Amino acid sequence: MPGTALITGITGQDGTYLAQHLLSLGYQVYGLVRGQNNPKIGMVDQLCPGIEWLEGDLLDQSSLIAALETCQPDEVYNLGAISFVALSFKQAINTGETTGLGVTRILEAIRVVNPKIRFYQASSSEMFGKVRETPQNELTPFHPRSPYGVAKAYGHYITVNYRESFGMFTCSGILFNHESPRRGLEFVTRKITHAAARIKLGIDQTIALGNIDSKRDWGFAGDYVKAMHLMLQQEAPDDYVVATGHTHSVREFCELAFAHVGLDWQDHVVTDPRFLRPAEVDVLVGDATKARTKLGWKTEVDFGHLVAMMVGSDMEAQRTAQRIGAATR
Ligand code: GDR
């Protein structure tokens, strides 16, 4: 029987997809939000009506204990983090505190309030960084290349450690890049699809990118949140890679996104060293055999459909903005 779930990072892309999924299964869903009067609550309420809101912060231990005591969840999904790799180079300490130590704070809160709560940690393919083997699976060694990747590696190991030390039901999902129309504009996929739509409609002429040769294993976020939920329904806690098994370059993403609106990407994409990172992850591709066989998880949206979905959504949004602009002039 579905129970009660608490989600940190609920206002992000994955938070909204996961909340929708859990609500559709009959869960009572609590969302943990930082700060006063968080402006994103209204947006999330529209997308997923029925969420109950709690205040709390991964930097503040007592707020996490209070949140757990209030909602008494069966499952906690820790999606909260500083999640933008480029920012983590500029805010390395903040990233360590939130993305890394934040995991220990919530695990400690669970241990104190109710160690039977099942816990999902959003681990990342960025932990593989300078990859030691291809494709990457659950046993591939880590070599993170950013403060974000380092903090995620810490979060991963502390999740494993609480399982082994205290017998807690803690799972780590090592998710490769996953995208959607809800992706933030700072991430490369959405930056490209948003720009392609604006260029098509004559609003902008060019887009500036960093390293267009880097390759990622891009899947659809709506598929990936289902794996998170499945991990917490197993008999025993474990770690799983979640990926499509296919890799594409940023260049290929541009080619496809611009072609979707009838444009040649080479006429519009420029490169700018401002968007290069101090250390780069060149190529990632995941082996999700374990998730497929043990969880019965599968991808439903492939790369081509993902790009088409994102460009289509950005075209629609830009056209709507143009109509509203015209009507108010
Ligand atoms: P990533 O995602 O760092 O893989 O982490 P991002 O979309 O930011 O970058 C992907 C690749 O594209 C290159 N790139 C650019 N990236 C951005 N953001 N902007 C640019 O202009 C640009 N030009 C080229 C990057 O250098 C990189 O190689 C994402 C995040 O969601 C993490 O939180 C998550 O853990 C991992 O995916 C899995």
PDB file of N, CA, C and O in Angstrom, residues 30-63:
ATOM      1  N   TYR A  30       4.992  14.999   0.745  1.00  0.00           N
ATOM      2  CA  TYR A  30       5.442  16.233   1.393  1.00  0.00           C
ATOM      3  C   TYR A  30       6.653  16.757   0.647  1.00  0.00           C
ATOM      4  O   TYR A  30       7.537  15.986   0.269  1.00  0.00           O
ATOM      5  N   GLY A  31       6.705  18.071   0.484  1.00  0.00           N
ATOM      6  CA  GLY A  31       7.854  18.695  -0.160  1.00  0.00           C
ATOM      7  C   GLY A  31       8.576  19.582   0.824  1.00  0.00           C
ATOM      8  O   GLY A  31       7.948  20.375   1.530  1.00  0.00           O
ATOM      9  N   LEU A  32       9.886  19.417   0.888  1.00  0.00           N
ATOM     10  CA  LEU A  32      10.686  20.244   1.789  1.00  0.00           C
ATOM     11  C   LEU A  32      11.206  21.434   0.998  1.00  0.00           C
ATOM     12  O   LEU A  32      11.845  21.260  -0.041  1.00  0.00           O
ATOM     13  N   VAL A  33      10.936  22.640   1.484  1.00  0.00           N
ATOM     14  CA  VAL A  33      11.431  23.836   0.778  1.00  0.00           C
ATOM     15  C   VAL A  33      12.183  24.753   1.728  1.00  0.00           C
ATOM     16  O   VAL A  33      11.862  24.857   2.907  1.00  0.00           O
ATOM     17  N   ARG A  34      13.165  25.424   1.138  1.00  0.00           N
ATOM     18  CA  ARG A  34      14.008  26.343   1.895  1.00  0.00           C
ATOM     19  C   ARG A  34      13.393  27.728   1.916  1.00  0.00           C
ATOM     20  O   ARG A  34      12.672  28.104   1.009  1.00  0.00           O
ATOM     21  N   GLY A  35      13.782  28.495   2.916  1.00  0.00           N
ATOM     22  CA  GLY A  35      13.543  29.936   2.902  1.00  0.00           C
ATOM     23  C   GLY A  35      12.097  30.308   3.117  1.00  0.00           C
ATOM     24  O   GLY A  35      11.219  29.449   3.252  1.00  0.00           O
ATOM     25  N   GLN A  36      11.898  31.618   3.141  1.00  0.00           N
ATOM     26  CA  GLN A  36      10.546  32.127   3.370  1.00  0.00           C
ATOM     27  C   GLN A  36       9.857  32.311   2.035  1.00  0.00           C
ATOM     28  O   GLN A  36      10.476  32.781   1.089  1.00  0.00           O
ATOM     29  N   ASN A  37       8.604  31.979   1.966  1.00  0.00           N
ATOM     30  CA  ASN A  37       7.792  32.327   0.819  1.00  0.00           C
ATOM     31  C   ASN A  37       8.469  31.947  -0.500  1.00  0.00           C
ATOM     32  O   ASN A  37       8.589  32.758  -1.405  1.00  0.00           O
ATOM     33  N   ASN A  38       8.929  30.702  -0.592  1.00  0.00           N
ATOM     34  CA  ASN A  38       9.668  30.239  -1.777  1.00  0.00           C
ATOM     35  C   ASN A  38       8.819  30.434  -3.047  1.00  0.00           C
ATOM     36  O   ASN A  38       7.728  29.889  -3.162  1.00  0.00           O
ATOM     37  N   PRO A  39       9.325  31.230  -4.001  1.00  0.00           N
ATOM     38  CA  PRO A  39       8.505  31.572  -5.173  1.00  0.00           C
ATOM     39  C   PRO A  39       8.176  30.370  -6.068  1.00  0.00           C
ATOM     40  O   PRO A  39       7.260  30.440  -6.894  1.00  0.00           O
ATOM     41  N   LYS A  40       8.920  29.267  -5.917  1.00  0.00           N
ATOM     42  CA  LYS A  40       8.670  28.123  -6.799  1.00  0.00           C
ATOM     43  C   LYS A  40       7.489  27.264  -6.336  1.00  0.00           C
ATOM     44  O   LYS A  40       7.033  26.387  -7.078  1.00  0.00           O
ATOM     45  N   ILE A  41       6.997  27.504  -5.115  1.00  0.00           N
ATOM     46  CA  ILE A  41       5.911  26.659  -4.600  1.00  0.00           C
ATOM     47  C   ILE A  41       4.680  26.735  -5.520  1.00  0.00           C
ATOM     48  O   ILE A  41       4.052  25.725  -5.829  1.00  0.00           O
ATOM     49  N   GLY A  42       4.359  27.950  -5.971  1.00  0.00           N
ATOM     50  CA  GLY A  42       3.177  28.139  -6.822  1.00  0.00           C
ATOM     51  C   GLY A  42       3.295  27.329  -8.104  1.00  0.00           C
ATOM     52  O   GLY A  42       2.343  26.661  -8.540  1.00  0.00           O
ATOM     53  N   MET A  43       4.485  27.339  -8.704  1.00  0.00           N
ATOM     54  CA  MET A  43       4.729  26.604  -9.958  1.00  0.00           C
ATOM     55  C   MET A  43       4.541  25.097  -9.724  1.00  0.00           C
ATOM     56  O   MET A  43       3.887  24.405 -10.509  1.00  0.00           O
ATOM     57  N   VAL A  44       5.091  24.611  -8.609  1.00  0.00           N
ATOM     58  CA  VAL A  44       4.988  23.175  -8.334  1.00  0.00           C
ATOM     59  C   VAL A  44       3.535  22.801  -8.009  1.00  0.00           C
ATOM     60  O   VAL A  44       3.041  21.755  -8.449  1.00  0.00           O
ATOM     61  N   ASP A  45       2.848  23.664  -7.268  1.00  0.00           N
ATOM     62  CA  ASP A  45       1.441  23.388  -6.933  1.00  0.00           C
ATOM     63  C   ASP A  45       0.586  23.237  -8.186  1.00  0.00           C
ATOM     64  O   ASP A  45      -0.321  22.417  -8.245  1.00  0.00           O
ATOM     65  N   GLN A  46       0.909  24.048  -9.202  1.00  0.00           N
ATOM     66  CA  GLN A  46       0.146  23.969 -10.460  1.00  0.00           C
ATOM     67  C   GLN A  46       0.407  22.652 -11.179  1.00  0.00           C
ATOM     68  O   GLN A  46      -0.503  22.022 -11.702  1.00  0.00           O
ATOM     69  N   LEU A  47       1.694  22.249 -11.181  1.00  0.00           N
ATOM     70  CA  LEU A  47       2.063  21.006 -11.872  1.00  0.00           C
ATOM     71  C   LEU A  47       1.565  19.777 -11.120  1.00  0.00           C
ATOM     72  O   LEU A  47       1.140  18.799 -11.736  1.00  0.00           O
ATOM     73  N   CYS A  48       1.671  19.799  -9.804  1.00  0.00           N
ATOM     74  CA  CYS A  48       1.309  18.617  -9.009  1.00  0.00           C
ATOM     75  C   CYS A  48       0.464  19.020  -7.806  1.00  0.00           C
ATOM     76  O   CYS A  48       1.000  19.105  -6.691  1.00  0.00           O
ATOM     77  N   PRO A  49      -0.807  19.259  -8.031  1.00  0.00           N
ATOM     78  CA  PRO A  49      -1.661  19.632  -6.900  1.00  0.00           C
ATOM     79  C   PRO A  49      -1.743  18.505  -5.873  1.00  0.00           C
ATOM     80  O   PRO A  49      -1.758  17.334  -6.248  1.00  0.00           O
ATOM     81  N   GLY A  50      -1.751  18.883  -4.602  1.00  0.00           N
ATOM     82  CA  GLY A  50      -1.889  17.874  -3.556  1.00  0.00           C
ATOM     83  C   GLY A  50      -0.667  17.723  -2.678  1.00  0.00           C
ATOM     84  O   GLY A  50      -0.687  16.991  -1.692  1.00  0.00           O
ATOM     85  N   ILE A  51       0.414  18.434  -3.018  1.00  0.00           N
ATOM     86  CA  ILE A  51       1.628  18.334  -2.187  1.00  0.00           C
ATOM     87  C   ILE A  51       1.431  19.124  -0.904  1.00  0.00           C
ATOM     88  O   ILE A  51       0.848  20.203  -0.902  1.00  0.00           O
ATOM     89  N   GLU A  52       1.925  18.577   0.192  1.00  0.00           N
ATOM     90  CA  GLU A  52       1.928  19.320   1.455  1.00  0.00           C
ATOM     91  C   GLU A  52       3.336  19.881   1.656  1.00  0.00           C
ATOM     92  O   GLU A  52       4.323  19.185   1.408  1.00  0.00           O
ATOM     93  N   TRP A  53       3.401  21.107   2.128  1.00  0.00           N
ATOM     94  CA  TRP A  53       4.688  21.799   2.188  1.00  0.00           C
ATOM     95  C   TRP A  53       5.261  21.850   3.599  1.00  0.00           C
ATOM     96  O   TRP A  53       4.533  22.098   4.557  1.00  0.00           O
ATOM     97  N   LEU A  54       6.561  21.625   3.687  1.00  0.00           N
ATOM     98  CA  LEU A  54       7.265  21.736   4.962  1.00  0.00           C
ATOM     99  C   LEU A  54       8.507  22.597   4.738  1.00  0.00           C
ATOM    100  O   LEU A  54       9.126  22.524   3.672  1.00  0.00           O
ATOM    101  N   GLU A  55       8.855  23.370   5.759  1.00  0.00           N
ATOM    102  CA  GLU A  55      10.078  24.169   5.642  1.00  0.00           C
ATOM    103  C   GLU A  55      11.256  23.395   6.206  1.00  0.00           C
ATOM    104  O   GLU A  55      11.124  22.722   7.229  1.00  0.00           O
ATOM    105  N   GLY A  56      12.380  23.502   5.526  1.00  0.00           N
ATOM    106  CA  GLY A  56      13.576  22.825   6.029  1.00  0.00           C
ATOM    107  C   GLY A  56      14.724  23.076   5.075  1.00  0.00           C
ATOM    108  O   GLY A  56      14.514  23.501   3.932  1.00  0.00           O
ATOM    109  N   ASP A  57      15.917  22.800   5.558  1.00  0.00           N
ATOM    110  CA  ASP A  57      17.106  23.133   4.791  1.00  0.00           C
ATOM    111  C   ASP A  57      18.165  22.066   5.043  1.00  0.00           C
ATOM    112  O   ASP A  57      18.401  21.690   6.201  1.00  0.00           O
ATOM    113  N   LEU A  58      18.803  21.594   3.978  1.00  0.00           N
ATOM    114  CA  LEU A  58      19.848  20.572   4.135  1.00  0.00           C
ATOM    115  C   LEU A  58      21.060  21.093   4.912  1.00  0.00           C
ATOM    116  O   LEU A  58      21.915  20.319   5.311  1.00  0.00           O
ATOM    117  N   LEU A  59      21.108  22.405   5.132  1.00  0.00           N
ATOM    118  CA  LEU A  59      22.196  22.970   5.926  1.00  0.00           C
ATOM    119  C   LEU A  59      21.831  23.024   7.404  1.00  0.00           C
ATOM    120  O   LEU A  59      22.654  23.391   8.237  1.00  0.00           O
ATOM    121  N   ASP A  60      20.588  22.719   7.737  1.00  0.00           N
ATOM    122  CA  ASP A  60      20.088  22.935   9.102  1.00  0.00           C
ATOM    123  C   ASP A  60      19.531  21.640   9.690  1.00  0.00           C
ATOM    124  O   ASP A  60      18.401  21.235   9.394  1.00  0.00           O
ATOM    125  N   GLN A  61      20.352  20.991  10.501  1.00  0.00           N
ATOM    126  CA  GLN A  61      20.013  19.680  11.045  1.00  0.00           C
ATOM    127  C   GLN A  61      18.652  19.647  11.753  1.00  0.00           C
ATOM    128  O   GLN A  61      17.839  18.765  11.514  1.00  0.00           O
ATOM    129  N   SER A  62      18.406  20.638  12.625  1.00  0.00           N
ATOM    130  CA  SER A  62      17.174  20.547  13.418  1.00  0.00           C
ATOM    131  C   SER A  62      15.932  20.726  12.553  1.00  0.00           C
ATOM    132  O   SER A  62      14.874  20.158  12.843  1.00  0.00           O
ATOM    133  N   SER A  63      16.069  21.472  11.458  1.00  0.00           N
ATOM    134  CA  SER A  63      14.894  21.632  10.578  1.00  0.00           C
ATOM    135  C   SER A  63      14.544  20.300   9.904  1.00  0.00           C
ATOM    136  O   SER A  63      13.378  20.009   9.617  1.00  0.00           O
TER     137      SER A  63
END
